[in-house]
Backbone as ProteinMPNN parsed JSONL, in Angstrom:
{"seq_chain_A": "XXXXXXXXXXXXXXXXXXXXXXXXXXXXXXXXXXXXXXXXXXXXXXXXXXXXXXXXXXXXXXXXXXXXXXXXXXXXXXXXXXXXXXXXXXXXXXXXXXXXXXXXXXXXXXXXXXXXXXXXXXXXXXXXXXXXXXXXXXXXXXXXXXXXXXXXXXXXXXXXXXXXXXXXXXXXXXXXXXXXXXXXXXXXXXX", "coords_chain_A": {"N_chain_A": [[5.542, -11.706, -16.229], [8.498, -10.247, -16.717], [10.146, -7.916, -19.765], [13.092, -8.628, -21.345], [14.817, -5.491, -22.274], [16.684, -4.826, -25.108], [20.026, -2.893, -25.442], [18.534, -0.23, -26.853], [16.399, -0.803, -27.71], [12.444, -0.588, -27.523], [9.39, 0.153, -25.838], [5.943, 0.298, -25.373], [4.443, 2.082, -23.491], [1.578, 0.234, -20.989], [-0.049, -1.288, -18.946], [-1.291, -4.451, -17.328], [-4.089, -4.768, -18.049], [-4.065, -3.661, -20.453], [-4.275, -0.965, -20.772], [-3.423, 2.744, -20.345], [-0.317, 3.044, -18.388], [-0.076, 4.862, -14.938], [1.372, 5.823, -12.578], [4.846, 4.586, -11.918], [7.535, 2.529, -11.225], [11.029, 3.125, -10.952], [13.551, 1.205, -10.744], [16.646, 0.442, -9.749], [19.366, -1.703, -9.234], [22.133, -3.566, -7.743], [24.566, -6.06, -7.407], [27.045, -6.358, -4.309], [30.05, -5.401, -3.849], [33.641, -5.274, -4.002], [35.887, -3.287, -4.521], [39.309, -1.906, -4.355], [38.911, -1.896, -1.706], [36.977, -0.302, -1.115], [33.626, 0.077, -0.996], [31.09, -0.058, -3.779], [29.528, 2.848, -4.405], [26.574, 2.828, -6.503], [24.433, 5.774, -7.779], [21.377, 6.149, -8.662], [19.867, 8.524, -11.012], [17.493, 11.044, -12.091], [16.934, 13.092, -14.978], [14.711, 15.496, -15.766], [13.592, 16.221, -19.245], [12.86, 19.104, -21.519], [11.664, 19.753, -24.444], [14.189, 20.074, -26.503], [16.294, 18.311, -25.108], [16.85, 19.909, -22.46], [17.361, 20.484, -19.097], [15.009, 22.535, -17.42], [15.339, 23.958, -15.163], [17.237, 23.845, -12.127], [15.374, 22.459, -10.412], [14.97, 20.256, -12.159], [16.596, 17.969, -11.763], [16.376, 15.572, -10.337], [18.024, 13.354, -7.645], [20.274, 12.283, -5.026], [20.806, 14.078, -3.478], [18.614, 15.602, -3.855], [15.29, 15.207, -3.327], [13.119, 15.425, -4.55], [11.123, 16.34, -7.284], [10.261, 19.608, -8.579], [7.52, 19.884, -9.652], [6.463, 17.321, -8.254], [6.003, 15.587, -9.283], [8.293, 13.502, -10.107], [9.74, 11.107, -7.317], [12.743, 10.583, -5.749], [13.522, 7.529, -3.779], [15.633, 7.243, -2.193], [18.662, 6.984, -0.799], [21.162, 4.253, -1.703], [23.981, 3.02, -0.636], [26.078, 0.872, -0.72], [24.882, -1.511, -2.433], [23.078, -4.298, -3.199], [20.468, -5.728, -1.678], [17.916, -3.701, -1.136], [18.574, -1.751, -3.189], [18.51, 1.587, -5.537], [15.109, 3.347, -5.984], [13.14, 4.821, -7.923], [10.157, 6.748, -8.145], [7.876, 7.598, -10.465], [4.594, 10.018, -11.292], [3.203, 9.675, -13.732], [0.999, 11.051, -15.192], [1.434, 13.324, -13.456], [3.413, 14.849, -14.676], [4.471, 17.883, -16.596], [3.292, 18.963, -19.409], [5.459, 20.391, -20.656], [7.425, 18.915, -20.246], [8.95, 16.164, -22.234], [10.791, 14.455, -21.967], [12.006, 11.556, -19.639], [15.119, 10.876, -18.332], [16.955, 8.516, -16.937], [19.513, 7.733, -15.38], [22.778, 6.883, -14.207], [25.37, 6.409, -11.976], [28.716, 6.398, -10.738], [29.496, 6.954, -7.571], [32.037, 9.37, -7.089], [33.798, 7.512, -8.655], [35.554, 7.764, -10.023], [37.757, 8.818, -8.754], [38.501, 6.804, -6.644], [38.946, 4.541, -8.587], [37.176, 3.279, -9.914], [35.278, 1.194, -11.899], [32.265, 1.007, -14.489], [32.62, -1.682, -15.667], [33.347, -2.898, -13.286], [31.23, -3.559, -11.707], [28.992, -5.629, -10.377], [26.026, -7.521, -11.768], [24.46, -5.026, -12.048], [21.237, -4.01, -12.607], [18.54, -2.237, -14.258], [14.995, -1.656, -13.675], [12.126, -1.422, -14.904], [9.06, -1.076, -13.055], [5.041, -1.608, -12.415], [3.615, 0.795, -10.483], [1.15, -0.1, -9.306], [0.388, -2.59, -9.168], [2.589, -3.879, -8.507], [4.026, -5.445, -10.184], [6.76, -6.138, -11.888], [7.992, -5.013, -15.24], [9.482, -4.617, -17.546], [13.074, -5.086, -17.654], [16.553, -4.473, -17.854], [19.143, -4.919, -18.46], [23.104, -3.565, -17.266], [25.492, -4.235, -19.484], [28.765, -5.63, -18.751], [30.917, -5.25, -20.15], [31.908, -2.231, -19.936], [34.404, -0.7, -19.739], [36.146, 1.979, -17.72], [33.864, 3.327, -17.847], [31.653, 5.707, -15.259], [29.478, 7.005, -15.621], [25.942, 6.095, -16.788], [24.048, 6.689, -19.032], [20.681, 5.058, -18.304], [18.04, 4.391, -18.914], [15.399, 5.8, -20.988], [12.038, 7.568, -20.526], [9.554, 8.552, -22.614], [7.668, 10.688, -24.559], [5.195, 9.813, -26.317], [3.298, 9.596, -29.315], [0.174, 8.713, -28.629], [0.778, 7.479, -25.486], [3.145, 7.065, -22.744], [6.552, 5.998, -23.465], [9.211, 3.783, -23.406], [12.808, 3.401, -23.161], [15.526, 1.571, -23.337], [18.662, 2.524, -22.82], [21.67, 2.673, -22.775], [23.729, 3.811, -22.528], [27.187, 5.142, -21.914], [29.698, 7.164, -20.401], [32.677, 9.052, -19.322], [33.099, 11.087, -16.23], [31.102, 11.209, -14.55], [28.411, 12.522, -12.369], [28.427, 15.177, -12.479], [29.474, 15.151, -15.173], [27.126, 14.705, -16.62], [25.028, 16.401, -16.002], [25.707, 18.955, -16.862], [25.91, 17.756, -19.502], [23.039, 18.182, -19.932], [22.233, 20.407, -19.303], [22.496, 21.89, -16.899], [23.98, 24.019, -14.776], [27.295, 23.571, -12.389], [28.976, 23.465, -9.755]], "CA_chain_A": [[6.956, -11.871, -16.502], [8.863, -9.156, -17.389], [10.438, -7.834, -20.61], [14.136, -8.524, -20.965], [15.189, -5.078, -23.275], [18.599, -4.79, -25.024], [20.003, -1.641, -26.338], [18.382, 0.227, -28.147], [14.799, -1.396, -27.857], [11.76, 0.375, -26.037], [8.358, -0.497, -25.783], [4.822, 1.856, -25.258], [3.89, 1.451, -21.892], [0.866, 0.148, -20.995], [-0.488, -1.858, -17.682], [-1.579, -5.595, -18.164], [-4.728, -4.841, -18.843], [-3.921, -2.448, -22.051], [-4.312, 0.663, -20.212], [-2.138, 3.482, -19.716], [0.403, 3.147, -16.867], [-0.194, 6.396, -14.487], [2.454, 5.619, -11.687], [5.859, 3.851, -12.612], [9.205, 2.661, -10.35], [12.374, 2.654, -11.694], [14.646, 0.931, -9.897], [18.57, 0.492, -9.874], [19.917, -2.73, -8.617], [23.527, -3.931, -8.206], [25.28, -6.92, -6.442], [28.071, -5.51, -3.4], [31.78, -5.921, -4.491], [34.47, -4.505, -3.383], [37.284, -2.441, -5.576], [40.368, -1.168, -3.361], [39.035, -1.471, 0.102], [35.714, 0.684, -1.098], [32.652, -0.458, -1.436], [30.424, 0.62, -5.015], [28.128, 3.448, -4.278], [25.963, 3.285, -7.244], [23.565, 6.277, -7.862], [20.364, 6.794, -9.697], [18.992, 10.253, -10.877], [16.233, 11.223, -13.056], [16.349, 14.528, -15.286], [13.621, 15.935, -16.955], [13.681, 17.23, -20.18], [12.153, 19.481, -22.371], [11.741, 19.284, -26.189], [15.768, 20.799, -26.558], [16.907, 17.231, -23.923], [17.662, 19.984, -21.246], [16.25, 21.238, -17.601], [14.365, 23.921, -17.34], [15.778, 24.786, -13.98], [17.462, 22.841, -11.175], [14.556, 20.906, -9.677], [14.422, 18.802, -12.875], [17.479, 16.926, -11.978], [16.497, 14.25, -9.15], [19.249, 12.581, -7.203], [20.24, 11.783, -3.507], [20.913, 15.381, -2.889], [17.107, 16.748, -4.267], [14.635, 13.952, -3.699], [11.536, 15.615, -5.592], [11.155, 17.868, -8.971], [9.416, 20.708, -8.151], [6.015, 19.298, -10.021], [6.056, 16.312, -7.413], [5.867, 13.889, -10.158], [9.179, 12.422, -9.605], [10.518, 11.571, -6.74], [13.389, 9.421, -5.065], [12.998, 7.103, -2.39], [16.622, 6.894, -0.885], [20.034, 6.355, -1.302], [21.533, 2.885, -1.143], [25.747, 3.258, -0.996], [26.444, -0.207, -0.937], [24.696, -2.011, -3.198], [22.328, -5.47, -2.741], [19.264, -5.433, -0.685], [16.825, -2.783, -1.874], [19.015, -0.666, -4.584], [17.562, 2.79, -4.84], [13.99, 3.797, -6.201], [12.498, 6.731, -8.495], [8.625, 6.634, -8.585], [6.91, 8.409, -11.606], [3.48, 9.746, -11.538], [2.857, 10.149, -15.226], [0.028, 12.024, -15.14], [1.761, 15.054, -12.79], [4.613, 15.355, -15.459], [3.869, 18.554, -17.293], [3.207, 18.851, -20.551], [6.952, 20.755, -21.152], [8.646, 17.42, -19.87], [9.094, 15.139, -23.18], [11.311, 12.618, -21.51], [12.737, 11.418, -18.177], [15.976, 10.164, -18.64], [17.229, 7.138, -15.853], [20.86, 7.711, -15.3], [22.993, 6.26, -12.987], [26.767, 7.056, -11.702], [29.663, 5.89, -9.413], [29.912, 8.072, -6.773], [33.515, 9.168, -7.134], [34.122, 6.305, -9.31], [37.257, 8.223, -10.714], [39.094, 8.852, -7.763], [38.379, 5.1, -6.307], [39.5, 3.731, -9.762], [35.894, 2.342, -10.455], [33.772, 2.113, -12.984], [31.092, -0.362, -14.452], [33.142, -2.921, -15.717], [33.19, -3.842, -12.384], [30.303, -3.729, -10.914], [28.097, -6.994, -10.71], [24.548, -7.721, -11.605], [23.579, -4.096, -12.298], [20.277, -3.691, -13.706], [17.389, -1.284, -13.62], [13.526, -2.351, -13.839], [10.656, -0.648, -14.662], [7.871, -1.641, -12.422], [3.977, -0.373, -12.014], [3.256, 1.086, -9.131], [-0.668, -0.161, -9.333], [0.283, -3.972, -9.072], [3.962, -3.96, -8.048], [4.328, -5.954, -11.236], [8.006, -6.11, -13.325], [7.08, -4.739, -16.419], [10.783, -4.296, -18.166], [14.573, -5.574, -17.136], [17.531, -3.612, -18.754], [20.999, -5.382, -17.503], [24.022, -3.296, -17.845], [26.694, -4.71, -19.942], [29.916, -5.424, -17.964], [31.591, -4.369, -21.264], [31.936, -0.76, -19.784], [35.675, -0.203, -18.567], [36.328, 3.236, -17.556], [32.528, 4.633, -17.55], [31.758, 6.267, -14.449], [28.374, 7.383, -15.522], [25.709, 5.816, -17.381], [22.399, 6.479, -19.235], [20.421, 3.447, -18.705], [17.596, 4.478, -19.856], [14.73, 6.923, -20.99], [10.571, 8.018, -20.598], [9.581, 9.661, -23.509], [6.212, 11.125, -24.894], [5.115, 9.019, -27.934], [2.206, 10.283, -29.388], [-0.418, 8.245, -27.441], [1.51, 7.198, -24.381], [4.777, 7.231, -22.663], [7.496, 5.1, -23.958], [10.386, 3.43, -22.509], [13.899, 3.101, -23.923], [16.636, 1.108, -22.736], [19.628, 3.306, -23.798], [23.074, 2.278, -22.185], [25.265, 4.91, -23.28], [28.238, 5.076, -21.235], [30.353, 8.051, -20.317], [33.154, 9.227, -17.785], [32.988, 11.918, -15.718], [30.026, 10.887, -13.255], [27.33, 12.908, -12.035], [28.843, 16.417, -13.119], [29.402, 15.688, -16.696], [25.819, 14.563, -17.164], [24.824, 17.905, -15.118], [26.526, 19.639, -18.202], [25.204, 17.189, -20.662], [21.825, 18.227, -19.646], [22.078, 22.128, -19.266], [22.824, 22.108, -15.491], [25.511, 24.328, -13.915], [27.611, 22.764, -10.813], [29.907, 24.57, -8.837]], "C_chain_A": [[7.467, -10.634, -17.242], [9.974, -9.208, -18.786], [11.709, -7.982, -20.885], [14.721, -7.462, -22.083], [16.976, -5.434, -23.641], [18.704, -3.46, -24.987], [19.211, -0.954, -27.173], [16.304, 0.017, -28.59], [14.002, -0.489, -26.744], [10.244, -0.283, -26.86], [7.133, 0.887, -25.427], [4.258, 0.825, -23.872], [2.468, 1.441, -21.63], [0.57, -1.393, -19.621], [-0.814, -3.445, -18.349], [-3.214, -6.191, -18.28], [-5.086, -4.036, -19.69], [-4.302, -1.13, -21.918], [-3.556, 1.197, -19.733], [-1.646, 3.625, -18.486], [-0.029, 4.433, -16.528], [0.876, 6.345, -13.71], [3.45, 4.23, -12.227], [6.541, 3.958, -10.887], [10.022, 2.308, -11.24], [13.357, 2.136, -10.595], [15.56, 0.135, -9.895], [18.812, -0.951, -8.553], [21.569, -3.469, -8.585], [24.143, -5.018, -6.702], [26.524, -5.981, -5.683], [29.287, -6.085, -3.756], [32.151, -4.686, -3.651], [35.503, -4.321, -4.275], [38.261, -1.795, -4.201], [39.952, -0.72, -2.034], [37.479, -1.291, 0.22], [34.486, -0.292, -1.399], [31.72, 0.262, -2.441], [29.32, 1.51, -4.281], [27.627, 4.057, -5.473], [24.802, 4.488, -7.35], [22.46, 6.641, -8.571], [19.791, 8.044, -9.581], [17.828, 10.227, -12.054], [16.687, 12.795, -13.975], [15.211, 14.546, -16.213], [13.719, 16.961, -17.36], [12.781, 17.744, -21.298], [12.557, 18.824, -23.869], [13.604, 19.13, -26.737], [16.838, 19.479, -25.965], [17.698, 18.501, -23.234], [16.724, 20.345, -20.728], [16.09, 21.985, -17.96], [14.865, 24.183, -16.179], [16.296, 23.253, -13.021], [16.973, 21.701, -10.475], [14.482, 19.71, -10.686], [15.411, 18.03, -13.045], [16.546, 16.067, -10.228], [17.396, 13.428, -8.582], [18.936, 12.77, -5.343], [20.174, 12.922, -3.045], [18.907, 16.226, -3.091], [16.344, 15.713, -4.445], [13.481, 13.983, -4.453], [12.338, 16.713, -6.706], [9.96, 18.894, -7.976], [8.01, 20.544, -8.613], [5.607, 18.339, -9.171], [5.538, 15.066, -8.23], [7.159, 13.302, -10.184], [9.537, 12.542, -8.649], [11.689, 10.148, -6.243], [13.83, 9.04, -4.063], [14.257, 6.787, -1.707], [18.336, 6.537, -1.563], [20.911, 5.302, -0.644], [23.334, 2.919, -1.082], [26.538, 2.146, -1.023], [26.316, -1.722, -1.781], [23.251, -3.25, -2.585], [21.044, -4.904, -1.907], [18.486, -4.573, -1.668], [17.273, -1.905, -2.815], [18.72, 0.704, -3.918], [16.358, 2.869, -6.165], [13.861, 4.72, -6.916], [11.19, 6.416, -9.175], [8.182, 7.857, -9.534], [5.593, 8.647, -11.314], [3.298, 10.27, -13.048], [2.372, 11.277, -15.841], [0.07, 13.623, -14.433], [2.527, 15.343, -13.732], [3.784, 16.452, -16.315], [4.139, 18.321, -18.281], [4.996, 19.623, -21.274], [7.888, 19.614, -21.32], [7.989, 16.611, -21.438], [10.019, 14.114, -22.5], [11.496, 12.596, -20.227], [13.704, 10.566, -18.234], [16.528, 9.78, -17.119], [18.89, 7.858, -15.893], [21.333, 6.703, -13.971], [24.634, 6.51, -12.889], [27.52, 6.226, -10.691], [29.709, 6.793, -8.557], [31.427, 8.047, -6.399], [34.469, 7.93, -7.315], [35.757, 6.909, -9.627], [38.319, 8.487, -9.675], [38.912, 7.691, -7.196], [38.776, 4.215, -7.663], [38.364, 2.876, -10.125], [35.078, 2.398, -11.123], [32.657, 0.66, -13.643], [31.645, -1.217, -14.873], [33.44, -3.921, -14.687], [32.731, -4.149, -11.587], [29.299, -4.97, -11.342], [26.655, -6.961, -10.944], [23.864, -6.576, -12.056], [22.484, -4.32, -12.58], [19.398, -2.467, -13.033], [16.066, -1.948, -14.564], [12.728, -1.432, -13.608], [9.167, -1.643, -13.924], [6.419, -0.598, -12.123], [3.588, -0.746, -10.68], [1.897, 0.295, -8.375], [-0.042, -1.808, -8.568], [1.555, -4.408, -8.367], [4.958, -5.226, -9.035], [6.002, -5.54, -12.284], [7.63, -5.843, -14.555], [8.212, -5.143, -17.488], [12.104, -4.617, -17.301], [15.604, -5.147, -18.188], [18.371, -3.902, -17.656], [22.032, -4.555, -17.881], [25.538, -3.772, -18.086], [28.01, -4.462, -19.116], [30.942, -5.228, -18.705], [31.955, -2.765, -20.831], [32.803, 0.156, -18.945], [35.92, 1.355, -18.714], [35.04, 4.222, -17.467], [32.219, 4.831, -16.27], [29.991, 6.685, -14.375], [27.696, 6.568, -17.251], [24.01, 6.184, -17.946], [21.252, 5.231, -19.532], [18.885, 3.808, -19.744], [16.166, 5.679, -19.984], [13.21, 6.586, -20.613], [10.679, 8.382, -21.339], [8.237, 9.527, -23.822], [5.988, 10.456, -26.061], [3.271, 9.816, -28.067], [0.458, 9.295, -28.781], [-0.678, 7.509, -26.102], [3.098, 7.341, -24.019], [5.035, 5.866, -23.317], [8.672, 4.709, -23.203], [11.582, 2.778, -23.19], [15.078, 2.813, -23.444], [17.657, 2.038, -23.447], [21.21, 2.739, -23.196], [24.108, 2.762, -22.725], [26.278, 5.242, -21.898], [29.176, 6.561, -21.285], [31.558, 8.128, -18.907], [32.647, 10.441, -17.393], [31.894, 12.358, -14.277], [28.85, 11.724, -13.332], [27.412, 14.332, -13.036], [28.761, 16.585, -14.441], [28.017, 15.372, -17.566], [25.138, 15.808, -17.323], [24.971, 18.83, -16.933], [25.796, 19.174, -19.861], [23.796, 18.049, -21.097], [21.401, 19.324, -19.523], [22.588, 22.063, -17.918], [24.331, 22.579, -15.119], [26.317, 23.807, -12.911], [28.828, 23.626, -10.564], [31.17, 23.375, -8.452]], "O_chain_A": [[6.908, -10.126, -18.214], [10.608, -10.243, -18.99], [12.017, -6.836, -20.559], [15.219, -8.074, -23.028], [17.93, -5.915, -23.03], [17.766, -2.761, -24.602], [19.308, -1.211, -28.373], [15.463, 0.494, -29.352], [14.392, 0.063, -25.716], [10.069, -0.884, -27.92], [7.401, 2.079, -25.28], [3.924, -0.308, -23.527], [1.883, 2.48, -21.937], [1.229, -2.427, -19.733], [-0.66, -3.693, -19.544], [-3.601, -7.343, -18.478], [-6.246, -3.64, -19.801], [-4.596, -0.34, -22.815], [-2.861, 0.724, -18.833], [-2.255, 4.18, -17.571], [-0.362, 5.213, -17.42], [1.721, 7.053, -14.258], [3.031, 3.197, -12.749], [6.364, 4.712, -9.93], [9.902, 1.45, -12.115], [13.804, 2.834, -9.684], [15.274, -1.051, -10.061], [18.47, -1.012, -7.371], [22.016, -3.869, -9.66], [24.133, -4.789, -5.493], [26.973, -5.006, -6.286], [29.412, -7.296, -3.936], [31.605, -3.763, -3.047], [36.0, -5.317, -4.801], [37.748, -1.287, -3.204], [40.306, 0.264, -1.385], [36.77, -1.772, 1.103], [34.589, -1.342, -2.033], [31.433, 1.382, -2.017], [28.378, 1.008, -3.668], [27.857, 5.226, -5.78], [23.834, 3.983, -6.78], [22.638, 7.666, -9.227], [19.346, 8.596, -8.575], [17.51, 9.249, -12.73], [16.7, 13.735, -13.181], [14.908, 13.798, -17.142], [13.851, 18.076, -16.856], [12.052, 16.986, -21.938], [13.304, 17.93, -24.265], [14.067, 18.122, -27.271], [18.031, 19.53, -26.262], [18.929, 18.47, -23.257], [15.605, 20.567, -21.19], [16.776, 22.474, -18.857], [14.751, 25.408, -16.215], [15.919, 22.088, -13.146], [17.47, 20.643, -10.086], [14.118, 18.568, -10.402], [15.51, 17.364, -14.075], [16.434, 16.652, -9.15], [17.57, 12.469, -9.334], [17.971, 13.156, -4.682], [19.438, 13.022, -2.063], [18.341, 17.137, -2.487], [16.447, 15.11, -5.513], [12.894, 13.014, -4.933], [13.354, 17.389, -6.863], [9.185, 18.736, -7.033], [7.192, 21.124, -7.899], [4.381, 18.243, -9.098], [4.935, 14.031, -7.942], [6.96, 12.1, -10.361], [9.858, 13.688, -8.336], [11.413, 8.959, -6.402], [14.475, 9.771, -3.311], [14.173, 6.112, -0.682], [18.8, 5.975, -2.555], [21.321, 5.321, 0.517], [23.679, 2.68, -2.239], [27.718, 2.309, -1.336], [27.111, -2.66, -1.841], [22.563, -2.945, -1.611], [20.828, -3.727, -1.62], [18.472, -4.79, -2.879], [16.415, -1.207, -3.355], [18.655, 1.055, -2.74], [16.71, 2.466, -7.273], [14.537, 5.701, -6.605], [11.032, 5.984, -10.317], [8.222, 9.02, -9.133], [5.023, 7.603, -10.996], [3.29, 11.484, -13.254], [2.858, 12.115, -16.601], [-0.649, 14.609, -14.598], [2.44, 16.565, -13.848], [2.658, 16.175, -16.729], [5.089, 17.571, -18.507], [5.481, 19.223, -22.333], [8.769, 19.395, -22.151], [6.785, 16.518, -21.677], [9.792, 12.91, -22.626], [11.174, 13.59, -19.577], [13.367, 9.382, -18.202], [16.535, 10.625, -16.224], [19.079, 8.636, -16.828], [20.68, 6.073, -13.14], [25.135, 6.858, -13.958], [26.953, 5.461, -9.912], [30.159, 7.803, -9.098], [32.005, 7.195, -5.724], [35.393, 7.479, -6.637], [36.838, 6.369, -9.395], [39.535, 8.361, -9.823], [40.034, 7.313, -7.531], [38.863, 3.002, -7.468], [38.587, 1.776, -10.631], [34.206, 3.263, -11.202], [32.488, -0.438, -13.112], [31.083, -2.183, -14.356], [33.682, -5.122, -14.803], [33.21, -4.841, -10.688], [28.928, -5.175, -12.498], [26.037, -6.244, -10.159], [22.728, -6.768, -12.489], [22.597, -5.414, -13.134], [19.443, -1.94, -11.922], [16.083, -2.499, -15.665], [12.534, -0.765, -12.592], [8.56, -2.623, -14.357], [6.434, 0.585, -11.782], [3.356, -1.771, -10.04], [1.724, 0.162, -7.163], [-0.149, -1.948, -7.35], [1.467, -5.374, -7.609], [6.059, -5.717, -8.784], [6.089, -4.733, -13.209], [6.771, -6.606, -14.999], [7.89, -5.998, -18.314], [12.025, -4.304, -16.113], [15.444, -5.499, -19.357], [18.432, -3.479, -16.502], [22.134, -4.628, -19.106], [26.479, -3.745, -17.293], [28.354, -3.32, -18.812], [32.006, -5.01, -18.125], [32.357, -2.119, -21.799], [32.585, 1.047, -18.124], [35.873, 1.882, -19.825], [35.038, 5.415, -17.161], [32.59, 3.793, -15.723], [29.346, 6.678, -13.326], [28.299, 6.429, -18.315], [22.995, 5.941, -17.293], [21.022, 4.654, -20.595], [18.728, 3.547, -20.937], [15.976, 6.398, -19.002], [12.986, 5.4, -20.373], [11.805, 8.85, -21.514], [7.592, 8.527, -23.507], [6.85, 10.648, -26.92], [2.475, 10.305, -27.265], [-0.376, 10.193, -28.666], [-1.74, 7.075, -25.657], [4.015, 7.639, -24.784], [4.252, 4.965, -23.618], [9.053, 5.465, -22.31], [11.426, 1.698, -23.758], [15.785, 3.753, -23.083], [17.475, 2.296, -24.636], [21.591, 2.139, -24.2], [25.109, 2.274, -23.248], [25.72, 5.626, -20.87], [29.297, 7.029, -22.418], [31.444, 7.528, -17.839], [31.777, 10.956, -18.096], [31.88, 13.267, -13.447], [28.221, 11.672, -14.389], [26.718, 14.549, -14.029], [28.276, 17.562, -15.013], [27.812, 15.65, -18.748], [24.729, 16.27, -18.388], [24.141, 19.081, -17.807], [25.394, 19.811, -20.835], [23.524, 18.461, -22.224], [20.182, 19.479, -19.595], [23.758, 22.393, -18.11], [25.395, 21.958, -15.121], [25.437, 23.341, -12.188], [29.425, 24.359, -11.353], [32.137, 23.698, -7.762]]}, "name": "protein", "num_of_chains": 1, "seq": "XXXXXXXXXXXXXXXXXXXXXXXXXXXXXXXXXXXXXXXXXXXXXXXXXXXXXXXXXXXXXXXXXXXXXXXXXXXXXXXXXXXXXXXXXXXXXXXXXXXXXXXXXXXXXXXXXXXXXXXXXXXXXXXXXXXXXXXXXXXXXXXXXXXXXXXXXXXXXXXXXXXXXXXXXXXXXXXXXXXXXXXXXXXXXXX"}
C-alpha cells in the first residue's frame, strides 16, 4: 500500500525489503475535462540538478520534446495530451545518475495553459506516484491540491541525495508561466 505524502513530507527510499531502490517510475496522472472546447494537456518533465539546483547543460531537462538525459538514467516514456488512461511516465535508474546530479526535480505544466485560460484549479484527480520499477509496486501518492487557480506550472515533487540514499519530496509549489519559466528557474535558456 502506498504512502499518501502531503506537502512538504519526503521519505528515504528504500524497496520492501529495506534495500536501496535502483530503478524508480514517476508517473503523472490526471482525470480528462474539458475547459473552453480544449482538452488538458498535462506535461511531466524531469530536470537534473547539480549542487547550485541548476542544469549543467540542456540534456538535463527531460520532457516530450528530449526523451533521455544524456547519462541515460532518465528517461520519458511518452506524451499523453489528454489525460486518463496511462498519464505519462519518467523511469529513473538511480544508479546511472552521476554523482554531479543532487536532485531530480518532477515538474509538471499545462501545455499552453495561459493562452487556453487553464490552469490546475481545474484539472481533476491529478496526482503523481512514485513506483519501483523491480516489483511494479506503488511506493508513494502525492495528489495535487485543486487549491491552485492561475498556476500553469507545478513542482510536484523532488529526488534528492541524502546521505545514504535517495530521498523523495513531495513539494507542490505552484507557479505561472509553464514550461519556460521553470526553463529559467532552472538555468535553461529558451528561444
Amino acid at each position: 500500500m502506498a504512502i499518501l505524502l502531503q506537502k512538504g513530507e519526503s521519505l528515504t527510499l528504500k524497496s520492501d525489503k529495506q534495500t536501496e531502490l535502483a530503478q524508480i517510475r514517476v508517473h503523472l496522472c490526471w482525470a480528462e475535462r474539458v475547459s473552453e472546447g480544449m482538452d488538458f494537456d498535462l506535461d511531466a518533465s524531469a530536470f537534473l540538478l547539480d549542487e547550485n539546483d541548476r542544469v549543467r547543460f540542456d540534456q538535463d531537462l527531460v520532457f516530450y520534446h528530449q526523451l533521455r538525459s544524456l547519462c541515460r538514467a532518465v528517461e520519458h516514456l511518452g506524451d499523453n495530451r489528454v489525460g486518463g488512461g496511462d498519464g505519462e511516465t519518467i523511469r529513473v535508474d538511480l544508479h546511472k545518475l552521476p554523482i554531479e546530479i543532487q536532485k531530480v526535480v518532477f515538474t509538471v505544466t499545462i501545455h499552453e495553459g495561459d493562452e487556453r485560460g487553464q490552469h490546475f484549479g481545474l484539472v481533476d484527480s491529478a496526482s503523481i506516484s512514485l513506483i519501483d520499477d523491480a516489483d511494479n509496486g506503488e511506493i508513494v501518492r502525492f495528489n495535487l491540491s485543486t487549491q491552485s487557480r492561475g498556476v500553469t506550472a507545478v513542482v510536484f515533487a523532488e529526488l534528492y541525495r541524502d546521505v545514504a540514499a535517495w530521498g523523495f519530496r513531495a513539494m507542490g509549489e505552484g507557479s505561472d508561466g509553464g514550461l519556460t519559466a521553470l526553463c529559467h528557474r532552472y538555468g535553461l535558456e529558451t528561444r
